[in-house]
Short mmCIF file of C-alpha atoms in Angstrom, two decimals:
data_model
loop_
_atom_site.label_atom_id
_atom_site.label_comp_id
_atom_site.label_asym_id
_atom_site.label_seq_id
_atom_site.Cartn_x
_atom_site.Cartn_y
_atom_site.Cartn_z
CA MET V 1 211.48 117.13 96.66
CA SER V 2 214.78 119.01 96.83
CA VAL V 3 217.45 117.18 94.85
CA GLN V 4 221.03 118.26 95.48
CA ARG V 5 223.06 115.19 94.50
CA VAL V 6 222.28 112.29 92.17
CA ALA V 7 224.22 109.04 91.84
CA LEU V 8 224.18 106.64 88.89
CA LEU V 9 225.31 103.04 88.66
CA THR V 10 225.10 100.25 86.09
CA ALA V 11 225.32 96.63 87.15
CA GLY V 12 225.04 93.02 86.01
CA GLY V 13 225.85 91.94 82.47
CA PHE V 14 226.08 94.44 79.64
CA ALA V 15 223.14 95.34 77.40
CA PRO V 16 222.97 97.75 74.43
CA CYS V 17 221.42 100.54 76.48
CA LEU V 18 223.73 101.25 79.39
CA SER V 19 225.88 103.94 77.78
CA SER V 20 222.87 105.69 76.27
CA ALA V 21 220.86 105.52 79.51
CA VAL V 22 223.73 107.12 81.43
CA GLY V 23 223.97 109.81 78.77
CA GLY V 24 220.21 110.35 78.79
CA LEU V 25 220.03 110.83 82.54
CA ILE V 26 222.93 113.29 82.53
CA GLU V 27 221.38 115.24 79.65
CA ARG V 28 217.97 115.46 81.29
CA TYR V 29 219.27 116.64 84.67
CA THR V 30 221.45 119.19 82.90
CA GLU V 31 218.47 120.47 80.91
CA LEU V 32 216.29 120.86 84.00
CA ASP V 33 218.80 121.93 86.63
CA PRO V 34 222.53 122.03 85.82
CA GLU V 35 223.28 122.88 89.46
CA ILE V 36 222.38 119.35 90.61
CA GLU V 37 225.55 117.38 91.28
CA ILE V 38 225.89 114.03 89.53
CA ILE V 39 228.28 111.25 90.49
CA ALA V 40 228.64 107.81 88.94
CA TYR V 41 229.78 104.83 90.98
CA GLN V 42 232.36 102.83 89.07
CA HIS V 43 231.53 99.19 88.30
CA GLY V 44 228.14 99.22 90.01
CA TYR V 45 227.88 97.99 93.58
CA HIS V 46 231.63 97.32 93.54
CA GLY V 47 232.22 101.08 93.36
CA LEU V 48 229.49 101.80 95.87
CA LEU V 49 231.09 99.52 98.46
CA SER V 50 234.60 100.83 97.80
CA GLY V 51 233.61 104.50 97.46
CA ASN V 52 234.97 104.71 93.92
CA TYR V 53 232.99 107.23 91.90
CA LEU V 54 233.35 109.64 89.00
CA THR V 55 232.13 113.24 89.31
CA ILE V 56 230.26 114.43 86.24
CA THR V 57 231.81 117.83 85.54
CA PRO V 58 230.38 120.57 83.31
CA GLN V 59 232.79 119.41 80.60
CA ALA V 60 231.45 115.87 80.93
CA ARG V 61 227.85 117.10 80.78
CA ALA V 62 228.58 118.91 77.53
CA LYS V 63 229.71 115.63 75.97
CA ALA V 64 227.00 113.38 77.43
CA GLY V 65 225.34 113.05 74.02
CA LEU V 66 228.35 111.07 72.78
CA LEU V 67 227.32 108.20 74.99
CA HIS V 68 224.40 107.43 72.65
CA GLU V 69 226.96 106.48 70.01
CA TYR V 70 228.60 103.73 72.06
CA GLY V 71 227.82 100.37 73.61
CA GLY V 72 229.14 98.93 76.85
CA SER V 73 229.02 101.05 80.00
CA PRO V 74 231.24 104.10 80.43
CA ILE V 75 230.93 103.82 84.22
CA GLY V 76 231.54 100.08 84.38
CA ASN V 77 229.64 97.02 85.59
CA SER V 78 230.34 94.10 87.89
CA ARG V 79 228.48 91.10 89.24
CA VAL V 80 228.37 92.01 92.92
CA LYS V 81 225.52 90.69 95.05
CA LEU V 82 225.21 92.51 98.37
CA THR V 83 223.57 89.51 100.06
CA ASN V 84 226.45 87.19 99.13
CA LYS V 85 228.68 88.25 102.01
CA GLN V 86 231.32 85.55 101.64
CA ASP V 87 231.98 86.52 98.03
CA LEU V 88 232.33 90.19 99.08
CA VAL V 89 234.73 89.26 101.90
CA ASP V 90 236.78 87.11 99.51
CA ARG V 91 237.00 90.05 97.09
CA GLY V 92 238.05 92.46 99.83
CA LEU V 93 234.99 94.67 99.45
CA VAL V 94 233.79 94.26 103.05
CA GLY V 95 235.30 92.95 106.26
CA PRO V 96 234.28 89.69 107.96
CA GLU V 97 232.32 91.60 110.60
CA ASP V 98 230.59 93.98 108.19
CA ASP V 99 226.99 93.95 107.03
CA PRO V 100 227.34 94.66 103.26
CA LEU V 101 223.94 96.32 103.04
CA LYS V 102 224.87 98.67 105.86
CA VAL V 103 228.27 99.44 104.29
CA ALA V 104 226.60 100.36 100.99
CA ALA V 105 223.82 102.36 102.64
CA GLU V 106 226.21 104.30 104.82
CA ARG V 107 228.33 105.07 101.77
CA LEU V 108 225.29 106.67 100.13
CA ARG V 109 224.67 108.65 103.29
CA SER V 110 228.27 109.83 103.57
CA ASP V 111 228.29 110.77 99.89
CA HIS V 112 225.13 112.87 100.48
CA VAL V 113 223.17 111.14 97.72
CA ASP V 114 219.50 112.17 97.44
CA VAL V 115 218.60 110.10 94.36
CA LEU V 116 220.12 106.82 93.20
CA HIS V 117 219.53 105.70 89.62
CA THR V 118 220.25 102.02 89.07
CA ILE V 119 220.39 100.61 85.55
CA GLY V 120 220.24 96.84 85.67
CA GLY V 121 218.12 93.73 85.96
CA ASP V 122 215.90 92.53 88.77
CA ASP V 123 218.79 91.81 91.19
CA THR V 124 220.28 95.27 90.64
CA ASN V 125 217.02 97.10 91.21
CA THR V 126 215.64 95.09 94.12
CA THR V 127 218.99 95.44 95.89
CA ALA V 128 218.68 99.21 95.46
CA ALA V 129 215.24 99.01 97.05
CA ASP V 130 216.76 97.20 100.04
CA LEU V 131 219.26 100.04 100.42
CA ALA V 132 216.50 102.65 100.33
CA HIS V 133 214.51 100.72 102.93
CA TYR V 134 217.54 100.49 105.23
CA LEU V 135 218.22 104.21 104.97
CA GLU V 136 214.56 105.10 105.53
CA GLU V 137 214.58 103.07 108.74
CA ASN V 138 217.63 105.04 109.78
CA ASP V 139 216.09 108.44 109.08
CA TYR V 140 217.83 109.12 105.78
CA PRO V 141 215.43 109.61 102.85
CA LEU V 142 216.69 108.21 99.54
CA THR V 143 214.75 108.06 96.29
CA VAL V 144 215.73 105.10 94.11
CA VAL V 145 214.66 105.09 90.47
CA GLY V 146 215.67 102.07 88.46
CA LEU V 147 215.81 101.42 84.74
CA PRO V 148 215.32 97.85 83.43
CA LYS V 149 218.29 96.45 81.57
CA THR V 150 218.28 92.93 80.20
CA ILE V 151 218.82 91.52 76.73
CA ASP V 152 216.58 88.60 77.71
CA ASN V 153 213.55 90.88 78.22
CA ASP V 154 212.73 88.80 81.30
CA VAL V 155 211.85 91.32 84.01
CA ILE V 156 208.37 90.97 85.53
CA PRO V 157 206.09 92.95 84.89
CA ILE V 158 207.96 95.13 82.38
CA GLN V 159 206.79 94.90 78.80
CA GLN V 160 210.08 95.79 77.11
CA SER V 161 213.49 95.97 78.77
CA LEU V 162 216.06 98.43 77.49
CA GLY V 163 218.54 96.93 75.04
CA ALA V 164 216.60 93.77 74.10
CA TRP V 165 215.53 95.05 70.67
CA THR V 166 219.10 95.98 69.78
CA ALA V 167 220.52 92.69 71.04
CA ALA V 168 218.13 90.74 68.80
CA GLU V 169 219.06 92.87 65.79
CA GLN V 170 222.78 92.37 66.46
CA ALA V 171 222.40 88.60 66.93
CA SER V 172 220.66 88.51 63.56
CA LEU V 173 223.52 90.43 61.97
CA PHE V 174 226.01 88.02 63.55
CA ALA V 175 224.08 85.09 62.09
CA GLN V 176 224.05 86.60 58.61
CA ASN V 177 227.82 86.15 58.53
CA ILE V 178 228.09 82.89 60.44
CA ILE V 179 225.48 81.07 58.35
CA GLY V 180 227.56 81.99 55.32
CA GLU V 181 229.93 79.26 56.57
CA HIS V 182 227.44 76.55 55.57
CA ARG V 183 229.36 75.87 52.35
CA SER V 184 232.75 75.58 54.02
CA ASN V 185 232.33 71.79 54.18
CA PRO V 186 229.89 69.13 52.94
CA ARG V 187 227.18 68.20 55.45
CA MET V 188 227.72 71.21 57.68
CA LEU V 189 225.99 71.73 61.05
CA ILE V 190 226.02 75.31 62.36
CA ILE V 191 224.76 76.13 65.83
CA HIS V 192 224.28 79.80 66.65
CA GLU V 193 224.27 79.97 70.46
CA VAL V 194 222.39 83.02 71.74
CA MET V 195 222.35 84.40 75.29
CA GLY V 196 219.30 83.58 77.40
CA ARG V 197 219.61 81.65 80.64
CA ASN V 198 215.94 81.15 81.50
CA CYS V 199 214.14 83.09 78.80
CA GLY V 200 214.10 82.35 75.08
CA TYR V 201 213.00 85.84 74.01
CA LEU V 202 216.37 86.90 72.59
CA THR V 203 216.87 83.69 70.60
CA ALA V 204 213.33 83.85 69.25
CA ALA V 205 213.54 87.56 68.39
CA ALA V 206 216.97 87.15 66.79
CA ALA V 207 215.69 84.29 64.65
CA TYR V 208 212.68 86.37 63.64
CA LYS V 209 214.89 89.35 62.74
CA TYR V 210 217.18 87.06 60.73
CA ARG V 211 214.30 85.58 58.77
CA GLN V 212 212.94 89.07 58.03
CA TRP V 213 216.31 89.79 56.40
CA TRP V 214 216.37 86.36 54.70
CA LYS V 215 212.94 86.83 53.14
CA LYS V 216 214.04 90.06 51.44
CA GLN V 217 217.11 88.60 49.71
CA ASP V 218 217.48 87.55 46.08
CA TRP V 219 218.66 83.99 45.48
CA ALA V 220 220.33 82.11 42.61
CA PRO V 221 220.01 78.34 43.21
CA GLU V 222 221.52 77.69 39.77
CA LEU V 223 224.70 79.26 41.18
CA GLY V 224 224.50 77.41 44.48
CA LEU V 225 223.03 80.42 46.29
CA SER V 226 220.15 78.53 47.83
CA LYS V 227 217.40 80.09 49.92
CA GLU V 228 216.89 76.79 51.76
CA ARG V 229 220.53 76.52 52.78
CA TRP V 230 220.48 80.01 54.30
CA ASP V 231 217.30 79.38 56.28
CA ILE V 232 217.05 78.55 59.99
CA HIS V 233 216.11 74.91 60.41
CA ALA V 234 215.48 74.83 64.17
CA VAL V 235 215.01 77.24 67.08
CA PHE V 236 215.56 75.77 70.56
CA ILE V 237 214.58 77.79 73.64
CA PRO V 238 214.16 76.93 77.35
CA GLU V 239 210.36 77.29 77.29
CA ASP V 240 209.90 74.64 74.60
CA ASN V 241 211.02 71.07 75.28
CA VAL V 242 213.56 69.79 72.74
CA GLU V 243 212.79 66.24 71.68
CA ILE V 244 216.27 65.21 70.58
CA GLU V 245 215.38 62.02 68.70
CA LYS V 246 212.38 63.53 66.92
CA GLU V 247 214.34 66.65 65.95
CA ALA V 248 217.33 64.59 64.84
CA LYS V 249 215.14 62.62 62.43
CA ARG V 250 213.68 65.84 60.99
CA LEU V 251 217.06 67.57 60.73
CA LYS V 252 218.70 64.54 59.10
CA ALA V 253 216.14 64.71 56.32
CA ILE V 254 217.07 68.36 55.80
CA MET V 255 220.78 67.54 55.87
CA ASP V 256 220.28 64.77 53.30
CA GLU V 257 218.25 67.10 51.07
CA ILE V 258 220.23 70.34 51.05
CA GLY V 259 223.59 69.45 52.65
CA ASN V 260 223.56 71.68 55.78
CA VAL V 261 221.59 72.48 58.94
CA ASN V 262 221.42 75.82 60.80
CA ILE V 263 220.19 75.97 64.42
CA PHE V 264 219.44 78.95 66.65
CA LEU V 265 219.97 77.80 70.25
CA SER V 266 219.25 79.63 73.48
CA GLU V 267 222.10 78.95 75.91
CA GLY V 268 219.52 78.07 78.57
CA ALA V 269 217.94 75.30 76.53
CA GLY V 270 218.85 71.89 77.93
CA VAL V 271 220.76 73.25 80.94
CA VAL V 272 218.88 70.99 83.36
CA GLU V 273 219.84 67.92 81.34
CA ILE V 274 223.46 69.05 80.96
CA VAL V 275 223.89 69.75 84.69
CA ARG V 276 222.27 66.44 85.58
CA GLU V 277 224.66 64.64 83.23
CA MET V 278 227.72 66.45 84.60
CA GLU V 279 226.80 65.78 88.22
CA ALA V 280 226.10 62.12 87.45
CA ASN V 281 229.64 61.93 86.02
CA GLY V 282 231.09 63.52 89.17
CA GLN V 283 231.96 66.81 87.43
CA GLU V 284 231.82 70.09 89.32
CA VAL V 285 229.22 72.59 88.09
CA GLN V 286 230.57 76.12 88.56
CA ARG V 287 228.23 78.90 89.69
CA ASP V 288 228.51 82.71 89.90
CA PRO V 289 227.92 84.88 93.03
CA PHE V 290 224.19 84.83 92.28
CA GLY V 291 224.10 81.03 92.31
CA HIS V 292 223.56 80.80 88.55
CA VAL V 293 225.31 78.05 86.61
CA LYS V 294 228.25 79.53 84.67
CA LEU V 295 226.96 78.73 81.21
CA ASP V 296 230.31 79.26 79.53
CA THR V 297 231.72 76.39 81.61
CA ILE V 298 229.06 73.87 80.57
CA ASN V 299 228.95 74.87 76.88
CA PRO V 300 225.32 74.20 75.88
CA GLY V 301 226.16 74.70 72.20
CA GLU V 302 228.82 72.00 72.29
CA TRP V 303 226.45 69.68 74.17
CA PHE V 304 223.74 70.06 71.53
CA ALA V 305 226.32 69.67 68.78
CA LYS V 306 227.37 66.38 70.33
CA GLN V 307 223.73 65.23 70.52
CA PHE V 308 222.97 65.98 66.88
CA ALA V 309 226.21 65.62 64.88
CA GLU V 310 226.27 61.84 64.60
CA LYS V 311 222.50 61.45 64.42
CA ILE V 312 222.17 63.73 61.39
CA GLY V 313 225.44 62.70 59.76
CA ALA V 314 227.27 66.01 60.01
CA GLU V 315 230.83 65.95 58.67
CA LYS V 316 231.73 69.29 60.27
CA VAL V 317 230.21 71.17 63.19
CA MET V 318 230.56 74.87 63.98
CA VAL V 319 229.28 76.41 67.23
CA GLN V 320 229.36 80.20 67.37
CA LYS V 321 228.22 82.47 70.23
CA SER V 322 226.81 85.93 69.50
CA GLY V 323 226.35 87.04 73.11
CA TYR V 324 229.22 89.45 73.61
CA PHE V 325 228.86 90.77 70.06
CA SER V 326 225.21 91.59 70.78
CA ARG V 327 225.26 92.83 74.35
CA SER V 328 228.05 95.39 73.89
CA ALA V 329 226.52 97.03 70.83
CA ARG V 330 225.30 100.61 70.81
CA ALA V 331 221.53 101.06 71.04
CA ASN V 332 219.60 101.08 67.77
CA ALA V 333 217.00 103.73 66.84
CA GLU V 334 214.14 101.72 68.35
CA ASP V 335 215.91 101.36 71.69
CA LEU V 336 217.10 104.97 71.67
CA ARG V 337 213.48 106.14 71.54
CA LEU V 338 212.60 103.83 74.44
CA ILE V 339 215.64 104.95 76.44
CA LYS V 340 214.78 108.63 75.90
CA SER V 341 211.22 108.19 77.15
CA MET V 342 212.31 106.16 80.17
CA THR V 343 215.24 108.37 81.25
CA ASP V 344 213.08 111.51 80.99
CA TYR V 345 210.38 109.86 83.07
CA ALA V 346 212.96 108.59 85.57
CA VAL V 347 214.16 112.14 86.22
CA GLU V 348 210.55 113.32 86.56
CA CYS V 349 209.97 110.64 89.21
CA ALA V 350 213.19 111.62 90.98
CA PHE V 351 211.99 115.20 91.37
CA ARG V 352 208.69 113.89 92.76
CA GLY V 353 210.51 111.63 95.21
CA GLU V 354 208.80 108.60 93.66
CA SER V 355 210.83 105.40 93.82
CA GLY V 356 210.38 102.38 91.55
CA VAL V 357 211.54 100.79 88.31
CA ILE V 358 210.54 102.65 85.16
CA GLY V 359 208.74 100.55 82.59
CA HIS V 360 205.55 99.85 80.67
CA ASP V 361 203.51 97.80 83.11
CA GLU V 362 202.15 94.63 81.49
CA GLU V 363 199.65 94.29 84.31
CA ASP V 364 198.30 97.83 83.89
CA GLU V 365 197.54 98.15 80.16
CA GLY V 366 201.18 98.86 79.29
CA LYS V 367 201.28 102.23 81.07
CA LEU V 368 204.69 103.86 81.56
CA LYS V 369 205.15 104.28 85.30
CA ALA V 370 207.44 103.80 88.28
CA ILE V 371 206.64 100.20 89.16
CA SER V 372 206.95 99.27 92.83
CA PHE V 373 210.12 97.36 93.65
CA LYS V 374 207.99 94.76 95.41
CA ARG V 375 206.51 93.79 92.04
CA ILE V 376 209.85 93.47 90.25
CA ALA V 377 211.12 89.94 89.66
CA GLY V 378 213.29 88.08 87.21
CA GLY V 379 212.58 84.89 85.34
CA LYS V 380 209.78 86.05 83.05
CA LYS V 381 209.27 83.35 80.45
CA PHE V 382 208.90 83.98 76.76
CA ASP V 383 205.37 83.26 75.61
CA ILE V 384 205.70 80.60 72.91
CA THR V 385 202.13 81.31 71.79
CA THR V 386 203.18 84.79 70.65
CA PRO V 387 201.75 85.03 67.08
CA TRP V 388 204.98 85.97 65.29
CA PHE V 389 206.84 83.12 67.01
CA VAL V 390 204.14 80.56 66.16
CA GLU V 391 204.12 81.72 62.54
CA MET V 392 207.90 81.53 62.31
CA THR V 393 208.23 78.07 63.86
CA ASN V 394 205.44 76.74 61.63
CA GLU V 395 207.27 78.07 58.58
CA ILE V 396 210.55 76.55 59.75
CA GLY V 397 208.89 73.19 60.34
CA GLU V 398 207.23 73.10 56.96
CA ALA V 399 209.38 75.02 54.52
CA ILE V 400 211.96 72.68 53.06
CA SER V 401 211.70 72.13 49.36
CA PRO V 402 214.40 70.51 47.23
CA SER V 403 217.10 72.77 45.80
CA PRO V 404 219.79 71.86 43.29
CA ARG V 405 222.82 70.02 44.64
CA LEU V 406 225.71 72.14 43.42
#
């Protein structure tokens, strides 16, 4: 396939891979054919609809490697859903009589784009597939090659989404400081709220990373530096039902014994119960353009704190959220290797004219391939029978032994 002009866009929430993935794509195209034009739509589908893009100049190509050193997205994100027309009209991105999909597709045509690289979650990539289908029906060939971005690692059937490893590592680092607050007051309850609307992967992986760090530390209980006080005492995720009364009884025993309790909480845990409670009280539940509950407006961490504080006799409660700290981080070495392999393969597919989302296919022995857009979906659940998770939760449930009260 002849490739003259390539467009990039990043969309949805941030993940610690966007900047590096943009840099990796630019580097690979420059290595193979520096004559190919590259443009980057600003703020994802927002820029595509408005025609706002950045041209990647030779000077920019020469500095593309710098993007591996940063988090965030240099070309900007937004939460724009092309099928939510009313939201787009309200934001002035399309007119009342416009078909948003047609506006976006015609923009790609008028910008002479041959290949569109989308870096995002399932909504981002399946929307890109809709654009390609529209253009194909209108006699304009467009190759769309997506890259999977989600800190939740919840894209079906992709084994490992870009950025999820780094996000877990960063959430663990965040917790290493926050859990240090356990001695700031007697009978302290700390809730570390981790991002994860429907999938508990990030919370589970962050807890596992934290405990790997915790197991390597030296302790001095005679000085008050107690291994038990720095441990995680509960991990709550959407896939595993939280029995409030049963957990409260267990956690109260821990509080009575060592004087503090530390909880890792996925923000999606308990959302159904919280929404039900709010609606029963006549409260409005706010939702984003995708129809998702705005989790920051219902405060799952505060809700769980309210459930447990009195039951376990906490004198002080601290709820801390690691989401923005984690998702805007630069990619770690593990993710950088994954990004490199996926961006190189994405460019290879682009030259072949092969559309799809790049990933290791869980349903095909983990092979790296361009997975058909028709097979891409969100909402993959974390498997709570995963051996490392089972081992960790068993240890957490069993491993409280008395330590000196200092």
